[in-house]
Coordinates of C-alpha atoms in Angstrom, one line a residue:
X1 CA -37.3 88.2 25.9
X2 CA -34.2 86.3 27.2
X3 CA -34.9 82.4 28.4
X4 CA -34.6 83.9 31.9
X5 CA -37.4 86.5 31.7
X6 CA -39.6 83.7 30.5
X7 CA -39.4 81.5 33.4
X8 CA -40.0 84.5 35.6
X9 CA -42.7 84.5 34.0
X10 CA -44.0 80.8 34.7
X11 CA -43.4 81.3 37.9
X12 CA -45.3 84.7 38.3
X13 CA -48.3 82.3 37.7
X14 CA -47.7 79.9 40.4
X15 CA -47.5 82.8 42.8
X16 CA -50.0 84.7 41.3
X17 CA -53.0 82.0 41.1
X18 CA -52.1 80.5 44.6
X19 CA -55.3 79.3 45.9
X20 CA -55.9 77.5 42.4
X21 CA -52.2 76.4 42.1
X22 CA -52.5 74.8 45.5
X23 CA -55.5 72.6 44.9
X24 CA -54.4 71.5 41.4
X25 CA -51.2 70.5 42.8
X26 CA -52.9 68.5 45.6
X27 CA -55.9 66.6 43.6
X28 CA -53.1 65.8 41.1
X29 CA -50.9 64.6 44.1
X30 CA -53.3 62.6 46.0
X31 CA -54.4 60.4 43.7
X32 CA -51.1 59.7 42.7
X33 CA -50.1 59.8 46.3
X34 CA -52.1 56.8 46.8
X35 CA -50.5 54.4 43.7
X36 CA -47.1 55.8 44.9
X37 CA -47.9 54.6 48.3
X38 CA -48.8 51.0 47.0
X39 CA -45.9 51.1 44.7
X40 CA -43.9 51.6 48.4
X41 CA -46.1 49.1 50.0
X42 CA -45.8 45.8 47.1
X43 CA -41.7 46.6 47.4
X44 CA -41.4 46.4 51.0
X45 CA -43.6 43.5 51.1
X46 CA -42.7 41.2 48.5
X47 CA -39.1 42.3 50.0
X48 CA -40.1 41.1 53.3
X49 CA -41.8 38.1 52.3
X50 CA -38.9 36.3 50.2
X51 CA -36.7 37.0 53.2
X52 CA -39.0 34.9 55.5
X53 CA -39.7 32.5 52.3
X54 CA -35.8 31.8 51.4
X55 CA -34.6 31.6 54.8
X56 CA -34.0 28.1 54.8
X57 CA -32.7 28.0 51.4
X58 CA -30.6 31.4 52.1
X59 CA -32.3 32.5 49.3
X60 CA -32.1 30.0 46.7
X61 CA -35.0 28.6 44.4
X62 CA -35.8 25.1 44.0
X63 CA -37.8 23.8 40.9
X64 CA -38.6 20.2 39.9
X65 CA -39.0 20.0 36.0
X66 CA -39.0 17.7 33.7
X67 CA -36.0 16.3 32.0
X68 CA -33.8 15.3 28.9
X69 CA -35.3 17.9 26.0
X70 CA -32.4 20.0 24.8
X71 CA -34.3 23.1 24.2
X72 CA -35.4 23.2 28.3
X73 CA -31.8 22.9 29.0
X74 CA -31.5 26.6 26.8
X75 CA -34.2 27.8 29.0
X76 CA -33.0 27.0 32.3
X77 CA -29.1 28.1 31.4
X78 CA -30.8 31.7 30.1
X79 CA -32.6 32.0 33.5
X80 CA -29.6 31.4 35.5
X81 CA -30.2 27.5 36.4
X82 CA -27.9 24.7 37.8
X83 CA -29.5 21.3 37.9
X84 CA -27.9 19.9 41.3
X85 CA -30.0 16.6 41.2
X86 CA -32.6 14.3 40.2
X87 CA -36.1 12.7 41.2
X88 CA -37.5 9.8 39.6
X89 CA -40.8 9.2 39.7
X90 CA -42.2 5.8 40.1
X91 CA -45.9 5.5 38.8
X92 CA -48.0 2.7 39.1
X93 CA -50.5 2.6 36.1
X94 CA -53.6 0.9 35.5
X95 CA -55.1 2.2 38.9
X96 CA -58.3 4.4 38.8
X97 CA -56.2 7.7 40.1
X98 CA -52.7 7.4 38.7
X99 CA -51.4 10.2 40.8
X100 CA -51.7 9.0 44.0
X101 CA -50.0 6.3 43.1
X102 CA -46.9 8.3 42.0
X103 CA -43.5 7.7 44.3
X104 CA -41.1 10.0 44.1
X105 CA -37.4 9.5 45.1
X106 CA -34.6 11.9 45.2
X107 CA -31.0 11.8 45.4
X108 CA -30.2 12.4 48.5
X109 CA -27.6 15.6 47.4
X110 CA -31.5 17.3 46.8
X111 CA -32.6 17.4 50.2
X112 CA -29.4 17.2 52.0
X113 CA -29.9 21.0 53.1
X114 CA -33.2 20.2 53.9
X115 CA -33.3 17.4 56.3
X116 CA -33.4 17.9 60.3
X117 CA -32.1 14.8 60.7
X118 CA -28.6 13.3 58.9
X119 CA -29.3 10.2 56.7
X120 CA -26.8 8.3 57.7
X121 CA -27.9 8.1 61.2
X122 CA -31.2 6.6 59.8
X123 CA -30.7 3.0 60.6
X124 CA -30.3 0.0 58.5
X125 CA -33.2 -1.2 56.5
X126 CA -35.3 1.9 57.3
X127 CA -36.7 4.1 54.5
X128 CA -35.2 8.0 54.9
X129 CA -38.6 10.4 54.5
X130 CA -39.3 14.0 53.9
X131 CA -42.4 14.7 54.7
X132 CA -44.9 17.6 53.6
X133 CA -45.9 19.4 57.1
X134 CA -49.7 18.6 57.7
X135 CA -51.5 19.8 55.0
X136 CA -55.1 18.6 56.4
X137 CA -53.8 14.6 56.3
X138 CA -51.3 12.8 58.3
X139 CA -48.3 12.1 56.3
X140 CA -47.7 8.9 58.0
X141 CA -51.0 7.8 56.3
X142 CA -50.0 8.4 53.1
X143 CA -46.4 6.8 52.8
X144 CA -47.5 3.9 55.1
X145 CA -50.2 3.7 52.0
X146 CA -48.2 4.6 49.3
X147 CA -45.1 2.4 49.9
X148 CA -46.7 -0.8 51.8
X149 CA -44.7 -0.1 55.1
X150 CA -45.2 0.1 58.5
X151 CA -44.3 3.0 60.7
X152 CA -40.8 0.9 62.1
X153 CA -39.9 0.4 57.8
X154 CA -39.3 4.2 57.5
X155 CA -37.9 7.4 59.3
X156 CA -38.9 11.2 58.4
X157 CA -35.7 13.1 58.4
X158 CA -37.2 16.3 57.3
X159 CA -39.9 18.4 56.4
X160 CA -41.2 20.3 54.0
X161 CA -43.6 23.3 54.0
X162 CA -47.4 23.4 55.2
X163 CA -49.5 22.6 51.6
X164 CA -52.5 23.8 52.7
X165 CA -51.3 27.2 55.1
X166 CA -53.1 30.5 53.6
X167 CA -51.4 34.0 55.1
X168 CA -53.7 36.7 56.4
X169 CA -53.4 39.6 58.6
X170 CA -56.2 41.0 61.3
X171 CA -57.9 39.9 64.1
X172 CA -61.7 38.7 64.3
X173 CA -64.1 40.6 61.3
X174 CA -61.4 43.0 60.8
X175 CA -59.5 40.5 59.0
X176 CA -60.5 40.8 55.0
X177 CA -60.5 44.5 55.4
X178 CA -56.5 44.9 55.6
X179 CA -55.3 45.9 52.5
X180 CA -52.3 43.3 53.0
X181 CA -54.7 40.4 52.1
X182 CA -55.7 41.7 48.7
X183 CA -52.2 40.4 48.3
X184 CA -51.3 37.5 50.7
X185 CA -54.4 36.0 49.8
X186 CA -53.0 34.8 46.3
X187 CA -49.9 33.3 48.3
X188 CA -49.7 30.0 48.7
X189 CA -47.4 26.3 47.7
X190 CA -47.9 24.3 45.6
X191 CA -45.5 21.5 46.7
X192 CA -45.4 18.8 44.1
X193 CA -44.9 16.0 46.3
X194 CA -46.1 15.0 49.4
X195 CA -43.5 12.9 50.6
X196 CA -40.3 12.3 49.4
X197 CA -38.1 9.4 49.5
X198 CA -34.4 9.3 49.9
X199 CA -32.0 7.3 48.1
X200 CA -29.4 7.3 50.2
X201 CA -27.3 4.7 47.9
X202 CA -28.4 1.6 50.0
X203 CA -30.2 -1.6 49.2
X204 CA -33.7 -1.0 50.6
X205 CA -34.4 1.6 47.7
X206 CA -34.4 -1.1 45.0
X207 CA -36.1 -3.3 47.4
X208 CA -39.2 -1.0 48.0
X209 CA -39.3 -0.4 44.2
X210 CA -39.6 -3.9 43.5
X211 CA -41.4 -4.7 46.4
X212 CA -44.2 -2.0 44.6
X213 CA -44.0 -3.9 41.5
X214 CA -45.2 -6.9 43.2
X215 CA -47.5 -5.5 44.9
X216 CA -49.5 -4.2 41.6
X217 CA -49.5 -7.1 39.9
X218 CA -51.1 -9.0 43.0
X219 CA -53.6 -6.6 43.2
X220 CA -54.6 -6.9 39.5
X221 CA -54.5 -10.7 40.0
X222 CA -56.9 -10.5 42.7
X223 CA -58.6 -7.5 41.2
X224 CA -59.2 -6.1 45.2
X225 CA -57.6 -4.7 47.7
X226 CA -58.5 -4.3 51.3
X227 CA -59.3 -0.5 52.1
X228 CA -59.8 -1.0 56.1
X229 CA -61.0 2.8 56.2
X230 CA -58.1 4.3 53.9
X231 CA -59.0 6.8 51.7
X232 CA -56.1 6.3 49.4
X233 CA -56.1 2.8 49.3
X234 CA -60.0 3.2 47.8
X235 CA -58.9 5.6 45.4
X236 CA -56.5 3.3 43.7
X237 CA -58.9 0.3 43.4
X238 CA -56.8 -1.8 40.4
X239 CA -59.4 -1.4 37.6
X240 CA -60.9 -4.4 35.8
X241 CA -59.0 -6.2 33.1
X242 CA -56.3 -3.5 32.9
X243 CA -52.3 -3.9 33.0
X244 CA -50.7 -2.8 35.8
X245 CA -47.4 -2.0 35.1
X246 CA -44.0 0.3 36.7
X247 CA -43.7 3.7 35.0
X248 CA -40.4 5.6 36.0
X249 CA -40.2 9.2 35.2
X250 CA -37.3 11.0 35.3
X251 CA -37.2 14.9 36.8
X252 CA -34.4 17.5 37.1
X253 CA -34.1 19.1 40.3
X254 CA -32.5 23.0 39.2
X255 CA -31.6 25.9 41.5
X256 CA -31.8 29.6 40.8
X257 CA -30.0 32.4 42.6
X258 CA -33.3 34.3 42.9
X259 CA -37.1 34.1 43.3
X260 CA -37.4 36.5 39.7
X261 CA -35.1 34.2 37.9
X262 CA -37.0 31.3 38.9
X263 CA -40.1 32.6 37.9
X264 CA -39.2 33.2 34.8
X265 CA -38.5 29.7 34.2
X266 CA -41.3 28.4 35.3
X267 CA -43.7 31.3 33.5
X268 CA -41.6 29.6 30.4
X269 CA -41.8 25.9 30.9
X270 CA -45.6 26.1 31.7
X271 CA -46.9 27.5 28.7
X272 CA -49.2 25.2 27.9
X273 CA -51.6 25.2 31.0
X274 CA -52.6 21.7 30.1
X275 CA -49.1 20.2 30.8
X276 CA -47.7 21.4 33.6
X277 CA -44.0 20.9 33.4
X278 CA -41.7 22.7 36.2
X279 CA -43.1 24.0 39.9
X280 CA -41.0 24.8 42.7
X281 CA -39.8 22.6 45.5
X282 CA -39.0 23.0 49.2
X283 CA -40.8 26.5 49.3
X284 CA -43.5 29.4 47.5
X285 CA -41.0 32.4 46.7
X286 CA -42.5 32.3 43.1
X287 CA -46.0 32.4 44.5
X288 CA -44.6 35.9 46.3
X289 CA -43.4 37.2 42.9
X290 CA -46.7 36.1 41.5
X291 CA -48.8 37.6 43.5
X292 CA -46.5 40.5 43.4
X293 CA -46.8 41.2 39.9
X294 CA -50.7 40.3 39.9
X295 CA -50.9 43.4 42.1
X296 CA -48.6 45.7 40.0
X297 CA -50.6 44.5 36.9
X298 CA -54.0 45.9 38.8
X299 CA -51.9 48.7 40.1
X300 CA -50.7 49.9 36.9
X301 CA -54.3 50.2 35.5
X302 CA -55.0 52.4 38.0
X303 CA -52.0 54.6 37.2
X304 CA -53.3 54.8 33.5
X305 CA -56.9 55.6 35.0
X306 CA -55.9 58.1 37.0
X307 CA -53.5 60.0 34.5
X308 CA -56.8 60.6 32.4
X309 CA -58.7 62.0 35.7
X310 CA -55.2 64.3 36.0
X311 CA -54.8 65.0 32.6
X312 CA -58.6 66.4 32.3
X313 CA -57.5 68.3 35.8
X314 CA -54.9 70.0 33.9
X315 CA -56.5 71.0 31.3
X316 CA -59.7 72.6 32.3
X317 CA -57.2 74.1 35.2
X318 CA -55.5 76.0 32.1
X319 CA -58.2 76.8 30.6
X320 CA -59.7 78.6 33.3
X321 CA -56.3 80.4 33.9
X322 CA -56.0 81.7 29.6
X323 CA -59.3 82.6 30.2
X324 CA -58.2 84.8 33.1
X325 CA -55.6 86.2 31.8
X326 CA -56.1 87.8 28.0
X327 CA -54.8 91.1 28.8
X328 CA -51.8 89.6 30.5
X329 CA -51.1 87.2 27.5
X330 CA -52.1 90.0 25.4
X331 CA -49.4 92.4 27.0
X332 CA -46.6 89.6 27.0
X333 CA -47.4 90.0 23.0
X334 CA -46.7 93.8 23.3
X335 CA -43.7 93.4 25.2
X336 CA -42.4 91.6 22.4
X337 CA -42.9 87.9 23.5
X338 CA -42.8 85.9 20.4
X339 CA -46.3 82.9 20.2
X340 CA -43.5 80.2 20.7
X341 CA -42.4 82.4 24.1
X342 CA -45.9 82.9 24.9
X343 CA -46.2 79.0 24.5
X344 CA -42.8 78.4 26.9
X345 CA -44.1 80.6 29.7
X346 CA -47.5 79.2 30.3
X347 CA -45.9 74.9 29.2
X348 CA -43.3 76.0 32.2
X349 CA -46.1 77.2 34.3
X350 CA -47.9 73.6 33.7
X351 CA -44.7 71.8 34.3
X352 CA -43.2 73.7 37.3
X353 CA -47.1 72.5 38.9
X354 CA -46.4 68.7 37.9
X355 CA -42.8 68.8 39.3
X356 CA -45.1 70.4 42.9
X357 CA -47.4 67.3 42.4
X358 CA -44.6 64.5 41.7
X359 CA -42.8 65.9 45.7
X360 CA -46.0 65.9 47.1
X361 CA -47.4 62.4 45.8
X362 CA -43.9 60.9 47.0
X363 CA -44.2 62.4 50.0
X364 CA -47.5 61.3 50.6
X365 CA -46.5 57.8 49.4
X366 CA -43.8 57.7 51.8
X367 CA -46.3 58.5 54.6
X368 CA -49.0 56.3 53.6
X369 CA -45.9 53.7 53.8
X370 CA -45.0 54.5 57.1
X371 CA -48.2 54.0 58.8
X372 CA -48.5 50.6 56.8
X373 CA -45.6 49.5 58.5
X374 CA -46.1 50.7 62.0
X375 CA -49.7 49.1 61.6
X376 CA -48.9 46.1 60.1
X377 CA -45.0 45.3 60.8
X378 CA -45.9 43.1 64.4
X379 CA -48.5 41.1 63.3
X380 CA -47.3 40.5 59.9
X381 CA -43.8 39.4 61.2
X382 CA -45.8 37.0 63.9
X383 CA -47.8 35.1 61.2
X384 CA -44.7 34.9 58.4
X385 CA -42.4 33.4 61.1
X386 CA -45.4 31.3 62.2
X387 CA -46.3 30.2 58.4
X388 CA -42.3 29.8 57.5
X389 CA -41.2 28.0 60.8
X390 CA -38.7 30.5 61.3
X391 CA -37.6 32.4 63.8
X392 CA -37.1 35.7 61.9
X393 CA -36.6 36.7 58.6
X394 CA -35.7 40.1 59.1
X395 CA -37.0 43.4 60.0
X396 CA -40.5 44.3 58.2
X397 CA -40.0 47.7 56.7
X398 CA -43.0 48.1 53.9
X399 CA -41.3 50.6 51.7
X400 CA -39.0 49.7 48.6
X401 CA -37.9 51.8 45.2
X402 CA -38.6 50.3 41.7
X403 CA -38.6 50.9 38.1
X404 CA -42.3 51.6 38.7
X405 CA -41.9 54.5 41.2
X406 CA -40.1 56.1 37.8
X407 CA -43.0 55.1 35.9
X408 CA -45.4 57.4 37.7
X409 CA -42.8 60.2 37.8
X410 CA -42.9 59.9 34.3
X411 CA -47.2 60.0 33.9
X412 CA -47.3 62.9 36.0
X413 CA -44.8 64.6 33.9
X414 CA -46.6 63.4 30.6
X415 CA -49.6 65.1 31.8
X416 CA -48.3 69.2 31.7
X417 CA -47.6 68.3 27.5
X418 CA -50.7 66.7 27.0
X419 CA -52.9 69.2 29.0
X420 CA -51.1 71.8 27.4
X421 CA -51.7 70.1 23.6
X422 CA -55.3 69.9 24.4
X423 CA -56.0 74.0 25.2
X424 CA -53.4 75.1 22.7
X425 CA -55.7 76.7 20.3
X426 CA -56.5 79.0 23.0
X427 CA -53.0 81.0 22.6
X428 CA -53.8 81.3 18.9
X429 CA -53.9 85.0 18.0
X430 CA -57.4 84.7 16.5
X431 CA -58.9 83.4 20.2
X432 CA -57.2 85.9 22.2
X433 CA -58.2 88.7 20.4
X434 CA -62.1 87.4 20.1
X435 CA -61.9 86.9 24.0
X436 CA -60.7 90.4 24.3
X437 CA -63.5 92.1 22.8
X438 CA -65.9 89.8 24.6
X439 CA -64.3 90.8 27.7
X440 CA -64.3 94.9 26.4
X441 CA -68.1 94.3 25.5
X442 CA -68.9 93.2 29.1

């Protein structure tokens, strides 16, 4: 038989076993439809999300680490970092919570494209602040606490994101069953700081830092301090008979190009859960990769699970057809078809059904995309501009290619060999010609 004839072939038993062709085809492809669909659906939306997320920074990823170790300086250059400033850190120890007693100022190069108001038309003697947006306190509450000032010593010049905000889709009970949340849910910031100071290179800088140091050791000498209702001022009650003492630490302000690249980074400098050493600043676009890839991880072992249910499909689907189809196998064999063309026409059959199921499932994909977005793209454009302060970040369109839409091109493929390896006895010689004569006998 020529390579030609044997396709023919194939095909004859796609025509010829319609009904059954038809419904393999579309069990296979609609429970891959559905992980297709999602693959669309996390693409778009982490898309759609980092344009919202790195709208202020066009893009750009901020992350406070530490500094001064040689081999985090290979690690940042590897994931496409530029250090473009510094924080230091001014803690006072020997308090009863140590980090709320943590200062932190930063060059003012760090939050220059940041600020809503220009530094230099803070006036003299006042204290330039960047404030976290209300995060359930009042910021106000905490610098006037942390730094000993009054609300006419300081002036916020900018603000950074909402600490506390949590994004969700739906209206009223309906709210936990859009499928959106499974993944907004996890999104969130983690903003290291909640205020920043700026050193804008003037004299009041030095004066508030000494000004703290002062401050400490007269509350050790007089081993109280005056609370008047403030909650932070109780938590940092100088403890008894302890040293109080000025502890500046140093941090490296580094930007990345992209959200992935600063993940990476900070997947690598955080290791060690215990110690945390790099988060990002100014924003959450590596919480939106996170939760991205949290969703892909749960999403590719549903691809695995489902391949076995498909694979299982397959192969009790070409059983049934051998079964079937003796005499035709049979008469292949008197036509002069060779086992390993026997073998070619009914693996083509197996795979010409999988290349049905892998148009379907994308097209199904595609369609469960499109109603995502026209059921989702209004309100989930309201609450990102809301959550970002933005105005827009850009058309939401939940549908995006990856590497993983390949992946389950490739598991659907996989399954016509490994259907076929499972049933492959039953083209043997010995089985055909024992099913014959059971069929003869009946």
């Amino acid at each position: 038989m020529r390579v030609v004839d044997v396709l023919k072939l194939a095909h004859t038993n796609v025509k010829g076993h319609l009904g059954r062709t038809v419904m393999t085809v579309l069990t296979v492809s609609v429970v891959f439809g559905v992980v297709v669909g999602a693959n669309f659906v996390l693409k778009g939306l982490e898309r759609s999300l980092l344009e919202f997320a790195g709208e202020k920074t066009e893009g750009k990823v901020y992350v406070v680490s530490v500094a001064g170790r040689s081999a985090q300086e290979d690690v940042m250059r590897e994931n496409g970092g530029e250090e473009v400033g510094r924080i230091m850190e001014y803690e006072i120890t020997g308090t009863r919570n140590t980090s709320d007693a943590n200062v932190p100022v930063a060059e003012e190069k760090v939050v220059k494209g940041f600020l809503t108001e220009a530094v230099d038309g803070v006036a003299i003697g006042k204290l330039p602040i960047v404030c976290t947006r209300d995060g359930g306190f009042r910021c106000e509450d905490v610098v006037e606490s942390a730094l000993g000032v009054t609300e006419d010593e300081y002036e916020i010049v900018g603000m950074m994101p909402d600490a506390s905000g949590t994004l969700k889709l739906g209206q009223k009970d309906l709210v936990n069953l859009n499928p959106l949340n499974l993944v907004l849910g996890n999104i969130g910031f983690h903003e290291p700081y909640l205020f920043l100071v700026v050193d804008d290179g003037r004299e009041r800088i030095a004066e508030l830092i000494e000004a703290m140091r002062i401050r400490a050791k007269q509350e050790q000498e007089e081993n109280e301090i005056e609370t008047g209702g403030n909650w932070w001022a109780a938590e940092n009650e100088v403890q008894e008979g302890s040293e109080v003492e000025l502890l500046e630490i140093e941090k490296k302000v580094i930007k990345f190009e992209t959200a992935e690249e600063a993940y990476d980074y900070i997947e690598e400098m955080n290791k060690n859960q215990n110690n945390v050493r790099a988060r990002e600043i100014f924003g959450n676009q590596t919480s939106v990769v996170a939760a991205i890839k949290n969703a892909e991880k749960t999403l590719g072992f549903a691809m695995w699970a489902l391949t076995v249910v498909a694979v299982i499909i397959m192969a009790v689907t070409f059983a049934h057809l051998i079964s079937m189809e003796v005499r035709t196998v049979m008469l292949y064999r008197s036509m002069g078809a060779t086992t390993g063309q026997v073998v070619i026409i009914y693996l083509a059959y197996l795979v010409e059904l999988c290349l049905m199921a892998v148009v379907v499932a994308t097209v199904i994909g595609a369609l469960i995309a499109g109603v995502m977005t026209i059921m989702n793209a209004a309100e989930l454009e309201r609450v990102l501009s809301r959550y970002y302060e933005v105005e827009s970040g850009g058309k939401i369109l939940l549908w995006g290619w990856s590497a993983k839409y390949w992946c389950i091109v490739g598991l659907i493929m996989l399954i016509a060999p490994v259907a076929f390896l499972l049933i492959y006895d039953q083209l043997s010689v010995k089985y055909l010609a024992r099913k014959l004569k059971e069929d003869v006998g009946e």
